[in-house]
PDB file of C-alpha atoms in Angstrom:
ATOM      1  CA  UNK A 147     -79.219 -52.099-200.547  1.00 74.00           C
ATOM      2  CA  UNK A 148     -76.709 -53.942-202.891  1.00 80.00           C
ATOM      3  CA  UNK A 149     -78.482 -54.753-206.027  1.00 93.00           C
ATOM      4  CA  UNK A 150     -75.964 -55.930-208.515  1.00 98.00           C
ATOM      5  CA  UNK A 151     -78.183 -56.936-211.249  1.00 98.00           C
ATOM      6  CA  UNK A 152     -78.488 -60.201-212.959  1.00 98.00           C
ATOM      7  CA  UNK A 153     -74.830 -61.251-214.239  1.00 98.00           C
ATOM      8  CA  UNK A 154     -71.796 -60.753-212.353  1.00 98.00           C
ATOM      9  CA  UNK A 155     -68.570 -61.403-213.542  1.00 98.00           C
ATOM     10  CA  UNK A 156     -65.769 -62.835-211.351  1.00 98.00           C
ATOM     11  CA  UNK A 157     -62.909 -61.147-212.945  1.00 98.00           C
ATOM     12  CA  UNK A 158     -59.508 -62.569-213.830  1.00 98.00           C
ATOM     13  CA  UNK A 159     -56.565 -60.821-212.836  1.00 98.00           C
ATOM     14  CA  UNK A 160     -54.169 -60.324-216.150  1.00 98.00           C
ATOM     15  CA  UNK A 161     -50.562 -60.603-215.450  1.00 98.00           C
ATOM     16  CA  UNK A 162     -47.142 -59.430-217.506  1.00 98.00           C
ATOM     17  CA  UNK A 163     -44.508 -61.630-218.801  1.00 96.00           C
ATOM     18  CA  UNK A 164     -42.828 -61.236-215.452  1.00 97.00           C
ATOM     19  CA  UNK A 165     -45.713 -62.143-213.453  1.00 96.00           C
ATOM     20  CA  UNK A 166     -46.550 -58.824-212.138  1.00 98.00           C
ATOM     21  CA  UNK A 167     -50.274 -57.334-212.210  1.00 98.00           C
ATOM     22  CA  UNK A 168     -51.059 -55.970-215.614  1.00 98.00           C
ATOM     23  CA  UNK A 169     -53.542 -53.175-214.407  1.00 98.00           C
ATOM     24  CA  UNK A 170     -53.997 -51.688-218.191  1.00 98.00           C
ATOM     25  CA  UNK A 171     -55.195 -54.673-219.477  1.00 98.00           C
ATOM     26  CA  UNK A 172     -57.600 -55.430-216.612  1.00 98.00           C
ATOM     27  CA  UNK A 173     -59.084 -51.956-216.839  1.00 98.00           C
ATOM     28  CA  UNK A 174     -59.262 -52.910-220.524  1.00 98.00           C
ATOM     29  CA  UNK A 175     -60.885 -55.886-219.912  1.00 98.00           C
ATOM     30  CA  UNK A 176     -63.283 -54.423-217.147  1.00 98.00           C
ATOM     31  CA  UNK A 177     -64.603 -52.006-219.642  1.00 98.00           C
ATOM     32  CA  UNK A 178     -65.120 -54.609-222.529  1.00 98.00           C
ATOM     33  CA  UNK A 179     -67.245 -56.817-219.928  1.00 98.00           C
ATOM     34  CA  UNK A 180     -69.073 -53.798-218.647  1.00 98.00           C
ATOM     35  CA  UNK A 181     -70.097 -53.298-222.163  1.00 98.00           C
ATOM     36  CA  UNK A 182     -70.988 -57.079-222.921  1.00 98.00           C
ATOM     37  CA  UNK A 183     -73.572 -58.024-220.405  1.00 98.00           C
ATOM     38  CA  UNK A 184     -71.788 -57.950-216.983  1.00 98.00           C
ATOM     39  CA  UNK A 185     -73.608 -55.674-214.426  1.00 98.00           C
ATOM     40  CA  UNK A 186     -71.095 -55.770-211.819  1.00 98.00           C
ATOM     41  CA  UNK A 187     -67.352 -56.847-211.644  1.00 98.00           C
ATOM     42  CA  UNK A 188     -66.436 -59.189-209.010  1.00 98.00           C
ATOM     43  CA  UNK A 189     -62.569 -58.538-208.149  1.00 98.00           C
ATOM     44  CA  UNK A 190     -60.116 -60.597-206.640  1.00 98.00           C
ATOM     45  CA  UNK A 191     -62.217 -63.613-205.931  1.00 96.00           C
ATOM     46  CA  UNK A 192     -61.175 -67.087-206.894  1.00 94.00           C
ATOM     47  CA  UNK A 193     -61.265 -66.496-210.582  1.00 98.00           C
ATOM     48  CA  UNK A 194     -58.903 -63.562-209.621  1.00 98.00           C
ATOM     49  CA  UNK A 195     -56.347 -65.566-208.056  1.00 98.00           C
ATOM     50  CA  UNK A 196     -56.752 -63.992-204.770  1.00 97.00           C
ATOM     51  CA  UNK A 197     -54.941 -66.383-202.841  1.00 96.00           C
ATOM     52  CA  UNK A 198     -51.474 -65.239-204.956  1.00 97.00           C
ATOM     53  CA  UNK A 199     -52.251 -61.862-204.831  1.00 98.00           C
ATOM     54  CA  UNK A 200     -50.955 -59.483-202.095  1.00 97.00           C
ATOM     55  CA  UNK A 201     -53.455 -56.905-200.175  1.00 95.00           C
ATOM     56  CA  UNK A 202     -51.530 -53.830-202.126  1.00 97.00           C
ATOM     57  CA  UNK A 203     -52.103 -55.584-205.419  1.00 98.00           C
ATOM     58  CA  UNK A 204     -55.632 -56.158-204.889  1.00 98.00           C
ATOM     59  CA  UNK A 205     -56.411 -52.583-203.531  1.00 97.00           C
ATOM     60  CA  UNK A 206     -54.755 -51.371-206.690  1.00 98.00           C
ATOM     61  CA  UNK A 207     -57.225 -53.479-208.587  1.00 98.00           C
ATOM     62  CA  UNK A 208     -60.190 -51.946-207.139  1.00 98.00           C
ATOM     63  CA  UNK A 209     -58.782 -48.473-207.721  1.00 98.00           C
ATOM     64  CA  UNK A 210     -58.176 -49.297-211.480  1.00 98.00           C
ATOM     65  CA  UNK A 211     -61.005 -50.835-212.299  1.00 98.00           C
ATOM     66  CA  UNK A 212     -63.511 -48.685-210.258  1.00 98.00           C
ATOM     67  CA  UNK A 213     -62.126 -45.893-212.721  1.00 98.00           C
ATOM     68  CA  UNK A 214     -62.340 -47.889-215.801  1.00 98.00           C
ATOM     69  CA  UNK A 215     -66.098 -48.821-215.400  1.00 98.00           C
ATOM     70  CA  UNK A 216     -67.439 -45.684-213.822  1.00 96.00           C
ATOM     71  CA  UNK A 217     -70.999 -45.238-214.709  1.00 94.00           C
ATOM     72  CA  UNK A 218     -71.251 -48.340-216.338  1.00 97.00           C
ATOM     73  CA  UNK A 219     -71.278 -51.305-214.050  1.00 98.00           C
ATOM     74  CA  UNK A 220     -70.489 -51.988-210.345  1.00 98.00           C
ATOM     75  CA  UNK A 221     -67.761 -53.216-208.665  1.00 98.00           C
ATOM     76  CA  UNK A 222     -67.727 -55.563-205.979  1.00 98.00           C
ATOM     77  CA  UNK A 223     -64.091 -56.190-203.931  1.00 98.00           C
ATOM     78  CA  UNK A 224     -62.875 -59.603-202.519  1.00 98.00           C
ATOM     79  CA  UNK A 225     -61.782 -58.837-199.460  1.00 98.00           C
ATOM     80  CA  UNK A 226     -62.478 -62.181-197.368  1.00 97.00           C
ATOM     81  CA  UNK A 227     -59.680 -63.944-195.238  1.00 97.00           C
ATOM     82  CA  UNK A 228     -59.549 -66.738-192.768  1.00 97.00           C
ATOM     83  CA  UNK A 229     -58.372 -64.347-190.470  1.00 98.00           C
ATOM     84  CA  UNK A 230     -61.487 -61.889-189.314  1.00 98.00           C
ATOM     85  CA  UNK A 231     -58.911 -58.870-188.416  1.00 98.00           C
ATOM     86  CA  UNK A 232     -57.428 -59.004-191.902  1.00 98.00           C
ATOM     87  CA  UNK A 233     -61.136 -59.275-193.572  1.00 98.00           C
ATOM     88  CA  UNK A 234     -62.145 -56.408-191.438  1.00 98.00           C
ATOM     89  CA  UNK A 235     -59.355 -54.159-192.549  1.00 98.00           C
ATOM     90  CA  UNK A 236     -59.281 -55.009-195.973  1.00 97.00           C
ATOM     91  CA  UNK A 237     -62.961 -54.097-196.527  1.00 98.00           C
ATOM     92  CA  UNK A 238     -62.906 -51.198-194.483  1.00 98.00           C
ATOM     93  CA  UNK A 239     -59.849 -49.924-196.885  1.00 97.00           C
ATOM     94  CA  UNK A 240     -61.805 -50.864-200.069  1.00 97.00           C
ATOM     95  CA  UNK A 241     -64.892 -49.380-198.874  1.00 97.00           C
ATOM     96  CA  UNK A 242     -63.025 -45.896-198.411  1.00 97.00           C
ATOM     97  CA  UNK A 243     -62.263 -45.756-202.236  1.00 97.00           C
ATOM     98  CA  UNK A 244     -66.350 -46.176-203.092  1.00 96.00           C
ATOM     99  CA  UNK A 245     -66.513 -49.660-204.129  1.00 98.00           C
ATOM    100  CA  UNK A 246     -70.257 -50.960-204.326  1.00 98.00           C
ATOM    101  CA  UNK A 247     -69.843 -54.257-202.354  1.00 98.00           C
ATOM    102  CA  UNK A 248     -67.626 -56.846-200.848  1.00 98.00           C
ATOM    103  CA  UNK A 249     -67.288 -60.576-201.160  1.00 98.00           C
ATOM    104  CA  UNK A 250     -66.887 -62.297-198.328  1.00 98.00           C
ATOM    105  CA  UNK A 251     -65.602 -65.859-198.565  1.00 98.00           C
ATOM    106  CA  UNK A 252     -66.266 -68.414-196.055  1.00 98.00           C
ATOM    107  CA  UNK A 253     -62.941 -68.658-193.936  1.00 98.00           C
ATOM    108  CA  UNK A 254     -60.540 -71.535-195.421  1.00 96.00           C
ATOM    109  CA  UNK A 255     -58.272 -74.180-194.077  1.00 96.00           C
ATOM    110  CA  UNK A 256     -58.966 -73.244-190.318  1.00 95.00           C
ATOM    111  CA  UNK A 257     -62.653 -74.758-190.594  1.00 95.00           C
ATOM    112  CA  UNK A 258     -64.338 -72.494-188.014  1.00 97.00           C
ATOM    113  CA  UNK A 259     -68.235 -74.167-186.616  1.00 98.00           C
ATOM    114  CA  UNK A 260     -71.020 -72.401-187.488  1.00 98.00           C
ATOM    115  CA  UNK A 261     -71.168 -70.247-184.915  1.00 98.00           C
ATOM    116  CA  UNK A 262     -67.365 -69.082-185.704  1.00 98.00           C
ATOM    117  CA  UNK A 263     -68.836 -68.623-189.166  1.00 98.00           C
ATOM    118  CA  UNK A 264     -71.866 -66.756-187.898  1.00 98.00           C
ATOM    119  CA  UNK A 265     -69.597 -64.318-185.722  1.00 98.00           C
ATOM    120  CA  UNK A 266     -66.913 -63.718-188.521  1.00 98.00           C
ATOM    121  CA  UNK A 267     -69.367 -62.308-190.735  1.00 98.00           C
ATOM    122  CA  UNK A 268     -71.354 -60.240-188.521  1.00 98.00           C
ATOM    123  CA  UNK A 269     -68.182 -58.698-187.199  1.00 98.00           C
ATOM    124  CA  UNK A 270     -67.398 -57.434-190.816  1.00 98.00           C
ATOM    125  CA  UNK A 271     -70.743 -56.404-191.564  1.00 98.00           C
ATOM    126  CA  UNK A 272     -70.661 -54.489-188.475  1.00 98.00           C
ATOM    127  CA  UNK A 273     -67.353 -52.865-189.184  1.00 98.00           C
ATOM    128  CA  UNK A 274     -68.614 -51.505-192.619  1.00 98.00           C
ATOM    129  CA  UNK A 275     -72.492 -51.109-191.694  1.00 97.00           C
ATOM    130  CA  UNK A 276     -72.405 -48.974-195.044  1.00 97.00           C
ATOM    131  CA  UNK A 277     -71.152 -51.521-197.408  1.00 98.00           C
ATOM    132  CA  UNK A 278     -73.266 -54.163-199.074  1.00 98.00           C
ATOM    133  CA  UNK A 279     -71.505 -57.626-198.066  1.00 98.00           C
ATOM    134  CA  UNK A 280     -72.204 -60.788-200.378  1.00 98.00           C
ATOM    135  CA  UNK A 281     -71.456 -64.003-198.715  1.00 98.00           C
ATOM    136  CA  UNK A 282     -69.588 -66.419-200.390  1.00 98.00           C
ATOM    137  CA  UNK A 283     -69.889 -70.375-199.883  1.00 98.00           C
ATOM    138  CA  UNK A 284     -67.816 -72.966-201.866  1.00 97.00           C
ATOM    139  CA  UNK A 285     -67.098 -75.508-199.740  1.00 97.00           C
ATOM    140  CA  UNK A 286     -64.984 -77.439-202.454  1.00 95.00           C
ATOM    141  CA  UNK A 287     -62.063 -74.859-201.833  1.00 95.00           C
ATOM    142  CA  UNK A 288     -62.430 -73.789-198.150  1.00 97.00           C
ATOM    143  CA  UNK A 289     -63.226 -77.094-196.586  1.00 96.00           C
ATOM    144  CA  UNK A 290     -66.102 -75.982-194.544  1.00 97.00           C
ATOM    145  CA  UNK A 291     -70.012 -75.440-195.798  1.00 98.00           C
ATOM    146  CA  UNK A 292     -72.083 -72.511-194.451  1.00 98.00           C
ATOM    147  CA  UNK A 293     -75.391 -73.808-193.426  1.00 98.00           C
ATOM    148  CA  UNK A 294     -78.599 -72.794-194.651  1.00 98.00           C
ATOM    149  CA  UNK A 295     -79.632 -72.360-191.000  1.00 98.00           C
ATOM    150  CA  UNK A 296     -76.646 -69.947-190.697  1.00 98.00           C
ATOM    151  CA  UNK A 297     -77.080 -67.945-193.752  1.00 98.00           C
ATOM    152  CA  UNK A 298     -80.802 -67.173-192.605  1.00 98.00           C
ATOM    153  CA  UNK A 299     -79.422 -65.632-189.148  1.00 98.00           C
ATOM    154  CA  UNK A 300     -76.912 -63.798-191.189  1.00 98.00           C
ATOM    155  CA  UNK A 301     -79.725 -62.714-193.904  1.00 98.00           C
ATOM    156  CA  UNK A 302     -80.998 -60.677-190.518  1.00 98.00           C
ATOM    157  CA  UNK A 303     -78.228 -58.533-190.793  1.00 98.00           C
ATOM    158  CA  UNK A 304     -79.011 -55.284-192.988  1.00 97.00           C
ATOM    159  CA  UNK A 305     -76.005 -54.928-195.031  1.00 98.00           C
ATOM    160  CA  UNK A 306     -75.416 -58.871-195.520  1.00 98.00           C
ATOM    161  CA  UNK A 307     -77.521 -58.685-198.935  1.00 98.00           C
ATOM    162  CA  UNK A 308     -76.965 -62.125-200.571  1.00 98.00           C
ATOM    163  CA  UNK A 309     -74.759 -65.217-200.989  1.00 98.00           C
ATOM    164  CA  UNK A 310     -72.759 -66.716-203.945  1.00 98.00           C
ATOM    165  CA  UNK A 311     -74.042 -70.056-203.437  1.00 98.00           C
ATOM    166  CA  UNK A 312     -71.297 -72.545-204.938  1.00 97.00           C
ATOM    167  CA  UNK A 313     -71.905 -75.949-203.238  1.00 97.00           C
ATOM    168  CA  UNK A 314     -73.377 -77.007-206.676  1.00 95.00           C
ATOM    169  CA  UNK A 315     -76.457 -78.465-204.646  1.00 96.00           C
ATOM    170  CA  UNK A 316     -79.923 -77.504-205.128  1.00 97.00           C
ATOM    171  CA  UNK A 317     -81.154 -78.850-201.965  1.00 98.00           C
ATOM    172  CA  UNK A 318     -78.956 -76.648-200.167  1.00 98.00           C
ATOM    173  CA  UNK A 319     -79.807 -73.546-202.333  1.00 98.00           C
ATOM    174  CA  UNK A 320     -83.653 -74.223-201.968  1.00 98.00           C
ATOM    175  CA  UNK A 321     -83.506 -74.393-198.200  1.00 98.00           C
ATOM    176  CA  UNK A 322     -81.616 -71.155-198.155  1.00 98.00           C
ATOM    177  CA  UNK A 323     -84.353 -69.571-200.476  1.00 98.00           C
ATOM    178  CA  UNK A 324     -87.185 -71.101-198.035  1.00 98.00           C
ATOM    179  CA  UNK A 325     -85.593 -69.626-194.951  1.00 98.00           C
ATOM    180  CA  UNK A 326     -84.510 -66.288-196.218  1.00 98.00           C
ATOM    181  CA  UNK A 327     -86.711 -62.964-197.260  1.00 97.00           C
ATOM    182  CA  UNK A 328     -86.908 -62.402-200.952  1.00 95.00           C
ATOM    183  CA  UNK A 329     -84.759 -59.316-200.590  1.00 96.00           C
ATOM    184  CA  UNK A 330     -81.980 -61.251-199.928  1.00 98.00           C
ATOM    185  CA  UNK A 331     -80.512 -62.335-203.268  1.00 98.00           C
ATOM    186  CA  UNK A 332     -79.017 -65.939-204.288  1.00 98.00           C
ATOM    187  CA  UNK A 333     -76.472 -65.561-206.940  1.00 98.00           C
ATOM    188  CA  UNK A 334     -75.169 -69.189-208.615  1.00 98.00           C
ATOM    189  CA  UNK A 335     -71.672 -69.329-208.095  1.00 98.00           C
ATOM    190  CA  UNK A 336     -71.302 -72.068-210.995  1.00 98.00           C
ATOM    191  CA  UNK A 337     -72.639 -71.225-214.402  1.00 98.00           C
ATOM    192  CA  UNK A 338     -74.078 -74.724-214.993  1.00 98.00           C
ATOM    193  CA  UNK A 339     -76.408 -74.154-212.048  1.00 98.00           C
ATOM    194  CA  UNK A 340     -77.763 -70.645-212.890  1.00 98.00           C
ATOM    195  CA  UNK A 341     -81.001 -71.765-214.828  1.00 98.00           C
ATOM    196  CA  UNK A 342     -81.708 -74.457-212.097  1.00 98.00           C
ATOM    197  CA  UNK A 343     -81.518 -72.006-209.318  1.00 98.00           C
ATOM    198  CA  UNK A 344     -83.403 -69.343-211.212  1.00 98.00           C
ATOM    199  CA  UNK A 345     -86.274 -71.557-210.829  1.00 97.00           C
ATOM    200  CA  UNK A 346     -86.399 -71.856-207.284  1.00 97.00           C
ATOM    201  CA  UNK A 347     -85.899 -68.024-206.821  1.00 98.00           C
ATOM    202  CA  UNK A 348     -82.246 -66.962-207.329  1.00 98.00           C
ATOM    203  CA  UNK A 349     -81.113 -63.597-208.666  1.00 98.00           C
ATOM    204  CA  UNK A 350     -78.654 -64.558-210.868  1.00 98.00           C
ATOM    205  CA  UNK A 351     -74.974 -65.830-211.359  1.00 98.00           C
ATOM    206  CA  UNK A 352     -71.623 -64.678-210.443  1.00 98.00           C
ATOM    207  CA  UNK A 353     -69.935 -66.087-213.759  1.00 98.00           C
ATOM    208  CA  UNK A 354     -66.849 -67.208-215.197  1.00 98.00           C
ATOM    209  CA  UNK A 355     -68.263 -67.846-218.597  1.00 98.00           C
ATOM    210  CA  UNK A 356     -69.355 -64.312-219.260  1.00 98.00           C
ATOM    211  CA  UNK A 357     -65.859 -63.212-219.872  1.00 98.00           C
ATOM    212  CA  UNK A 358     -66.918 -65.042-223.111  1.00 98.00           C
ATOM    213  CA  UNK A 359     -71.053 -64.975-223.250  1.00 98.00           C
ATOM    214  CA  UNK A 360     -71.959 -62.235-221.016  1.00 98.00           C
ATOM    215  CA  UNK A 361     -74.623 -60.861-223.421  1.00 98.00           C
ATOM    216  CA  UNK A 362     -76.162 -64.529-223.746  1.00 98.00           C
ATOM    217  CA  UNK A 363     -76.239 -65.003-220.221  1.00 98.00           C
ATOM    218  CA  UNK A 364     -77.728 -61.554-219.730  1.00 98.00           C
ATOM    219  CA  UNK A 365     -80.498 -62.529-222.627  1.00 98.00           C
ATOM    220  CA  UNK A 366     -80.944 -66.255-220.215  1.00 98.00           C
ATOM    221  CA  UNK A 367     -81.848 -64.846-217.420  1.00 98.00           C
ATOM    222  CA  UNK A 368     -84.052 -62.085-218.568  1.00 98.00           C
ATOM    223  CA  UNK A 369     -85.665 -64.453-220.866  1.00 98.00           C
ATOM    224  CA  UNK A 370     -86.579 -66.669-217.718  1.00 98.00           C
ATOM    225  CA  UNK A 371     -87.923 -63.360-215.731  1.00 98.00           C
ATOM    226  CA  UNK A 372     -90.058 -62.663-218.582  1.00 98.00           C
ATOM    227  CA  UNK A 373     -91.614 -66.240-218.483  1.00 98.00           C
ATOM    228  CA  UNK A 374     -90.177 -67.270-221.627  1.00 98.00           C
ATOM    229  CA  UNK A 375     -88.850 -70.134-220.284  1.00 98.00           C
ATOM    230  CA  UNK A 376     -88.050 -72.536-223.423  1.00 98.00           C
ATOM    231  CA  UNK A 377     -85.822 -69.442-224.750  1.00 98.00           C
ATOM    232  CA  UNK A 378     -83.962 -69.677-221.199  1.00 98.00           C
ATOM    233  CA  UNK A 379     -83.525 -73.294-221.532  1.00 98.00           C
ATOM    234  CA  UNK A 380     -82.220 -73.171-225.117  1.00 98.00           C
ATOM    235  CA  UNK A 381     -79.387 -70.345-224.287  1.00 98.00           C
ATOM    236  CA  UNK A 382     -78.692 -72.642-221.122  1.00 98.00           C
ATOM    237  CA  UNK A 383     -78.442 -75.631-223.375  1.00 98.00           C
ATOM    238  CA  UNK A 384     -76.337 -74.241-226.283  1.00 98.00           C
ATOM    239  CA  UNK A 385     -73.689 -72.789-223.402  1.00 98.00           C
ATOM    240  CA  UNK A 386     -73.617 -75.813-221.617  1.00 98.00           C
ATOM    241  CA  UNK A 387     -70.389 -77.518-223.301  1.00 98.00           C
ATOM    242  CA  UNK A 388     -68.562 -74.163-222.461  1.00 98.00           C
ATOM    243  CA  UNK A 389     -69.892 -74.134-218.791  1.00 98.00           C
ATOM    244  CA  UNK A 390     -68.443 -77.193-218.757  1.00 98.00           C
ATOM    245  CA  UNK A 391     -65.224 -76.773-220.517  1.00 98.00           C
ATOM    246  CA  UNK A 392     -64.381 -73.833-218.423  1.00 98.00           C
ATOM    247  CA  UNK A 393     -63.861 -76.187-215.615  1.00 97.00           C
ATOM    248  CA  UNK A 394     -62.056 -79.253-217.361  1.00 97.00           C
ATOM    249  CA  UNK A 395     -59.159 -78.110-214.632  1.00 98.00           C
ATOM    250  CA  UNK A 396     -58.739 -75.696-211.851  1.00 97.00           C
ATOM    251  CA  UNK A 397     -60.191 -72.555-212.502  1.00 98.00           C
ATOM    252  CA  UNK A 398     -59.091 -70.003-213.967  1.00 98.00           C
ATOM    253  CA  UNK A 399     -56.758 -71.819-215.979  1.00 98.00           C
ATOM    254  CA  UNK A 400     -59.144 -72.861-218.883  1.00 98.00           C
ATOM    255  CA  UNK A 401     -61.099 -68.869-218.874  1.00 98.00           C
ATOM    256  CA  UNK A 402     -57.316 -67.307-219.050  1.00 98.00           C
ATOM    257  CA  UNK A 403     -56.522 -69.956-222.065  1.00 98.00           C
ATOM    258  CA  UNK A 404     -59.841 -69.193-223.542  1.00 98.00           C
ATOM    259  CA  UNK A 405     -59.046 -65.422-223.250  1.00 98.00           C
ATOM    260  CA  UNK A 406     -55.832 -65.626-224.987  1.00 98.00           C
ATOM    261  CA  UNK A 407     -57.270 -67.458-227.893  1.00 97.00           C
ATOM    262  CA  UNK A 408     -59.330 -64.531-228.357  1.00 97.00           C
ATOM    263  CA  UNK A 409     -56.463 -62.450-228.340  1.00 97.00           C
ATOM    264  CA  UNK A 410     -56.250 -60.867-225.004  1.00 98.00           C
ATOM    265  CA  UNK A 411     -52.930 -60.570-223.393  1.00 98.00           C
ATOM    266  CA  UNK A 412     -54.049 -61.791-219.886  1.00 98.00           C
ATOM    267  CA  UNK A 413     -50.905 -63.642-219.209  1.00 97.00           C
ATOM    268  CA  UNK A 414     -50.188 -66.675-217.146  1.00 96.00           C
ATOM    269  CA  UNK A 415     -51.494 -67.737-213.836  1.00 98.00           C
ATOM    270  CA  UNK A 416     -49.367 -67.478-210.786  1.00 97.00           C
ATOM    271  CA  UNK A 417     -47.752 -70.705-209.305  1.00 97.00           C
ATOM    272  CA  UNK A 418     -48.791 -73.146-208.045  1.00 98.00           C
ATOM    273  CA  UNK A 419     -51.492 -72.768-210.637  1.00 98.00           C
ATOM    274  CA  UNK A 420     -49.991 -73.570-214.044  1.00 97.00           C
ATOM    275  CA  UNK A 421     -50.638 -73.472-217.937  1.00 95.00           C
ATOM    276  CA  UNK A 422     -53.570 -75.693-219.249  1.00 96.00           C
ATOM    277  CA  UNK A 423     -52.252 -78.807-220.597  1.00 97.00           C
ATOM    278  CA  UNK A 424     -52.806 -80.038-224.583  1.00 97.00           C
ATOM    279  CA  UNK A 425     -55.768 -82.098-223.832  1.00 97.00           C
ATOM    280  CA  UNK A 426     -57.650 -79.248-221.973  1.00 97.00           C
ATOM    281  CA  UNK A 427     -56.308 -76.775-224.285  1.00 97.00           C
ATOM    282  CA  UNK A 428     -57.537 -78.465-227.436  1.00 98.00           C
ATOM    283  CA  UNK A 429     -60.817 -79.586-225.954  1.00 98.00           C
ATOM    284  CA  UNK A 430     -61.551 -75.904-224.949  1.00 98.00           C
ATOM    285  CA  UNK A 431     -60.701 -74.750-228.470  1.00 98.00           C
ATOM    286  CA  UNK A 432     -63.035 -77.120-230.078  1.00 98.00           C
ATOM    287  CA  UNK A 433     -65.696 -75.318-227.661  1.00 98.00           C
ATOM    288  CA  UNK A 434     -64.864 -72.279-228.246  1.00 98.00           C
ATOM    289  CA  UNK A 435     -65.122 -72.715-232.056  1.00 98.00           C
ATOM    290  CA  UNK A 436     -68.515 -74.558-231.830  1.00 98.00           C
ATOM    291  CA  UNK A 437     -69.861 -71.433-230.522  1.00 98.00           C
ATOM    292  CA  UNK A 438     -68.018 -68.901-232.752  1.00 98.00           C
ATOM    293  CA  UNK A 439     -66.001 -67.364-230.061  1.00 98.00           C
ATOM    294  CA  UNK A 440     -62.885 -67.679-231.702  1.00 96.00           C
TER     295      UNK A 440
END
């Protein structure tokens, strides 16, 4: 249940000049990603600017992208909330239109204890028993860390199939791997951590860089799986400057700038996010040119 492949792209949300969602460009970009290394599209996560999207906008994005990549890639719907009731309602609605899974972020701002986190995710899983759920732990944004022991208990739930691990902490990822069955998939939530986490048994990555280098990331993971460690390491080191450049400021500001430099009409970010400043733009442009991406 819930094999999402190696490379999952945390897709940006394109906007028109008036600030409304550009569904046409979203569908076009999704199809492009599906043809360039992406196994699964993760919609309306952090990179998709979920905090400033309405539920209606998110639902319409799920509909448009599902149609665009039908038969080419899977779609995971970001339906998380810091309200269990809201998360359940959004996940049930998305499930009815045929998404292949749902990303469920650790509830943010209200900082529930581990018992509350466990109950939250189990309630969503119980409400949507046929939909694979991917946990999303990103304490730098949520203010709360989902502890490995809690993850291990959640991994016992049939349709909680994996975790997007975005702590940047290899000790935590190692402990999760030690405590969970191999069928429970660990995905790096940070591009720069993908290769290190593969070494301890991760499945792949929920990537930002795959907007630009999806094929290369797929090659890296496949090389590692085939025992070609030096090849995988060479790809990682070649792409490492890009991994860092895409986080010179708050995600998704840099990746949207990079896509615009490639000619994509993805628009700006929604306030309170803002445009990349001159320093970030220049550094990003230099890395893209070095990698022949523009």
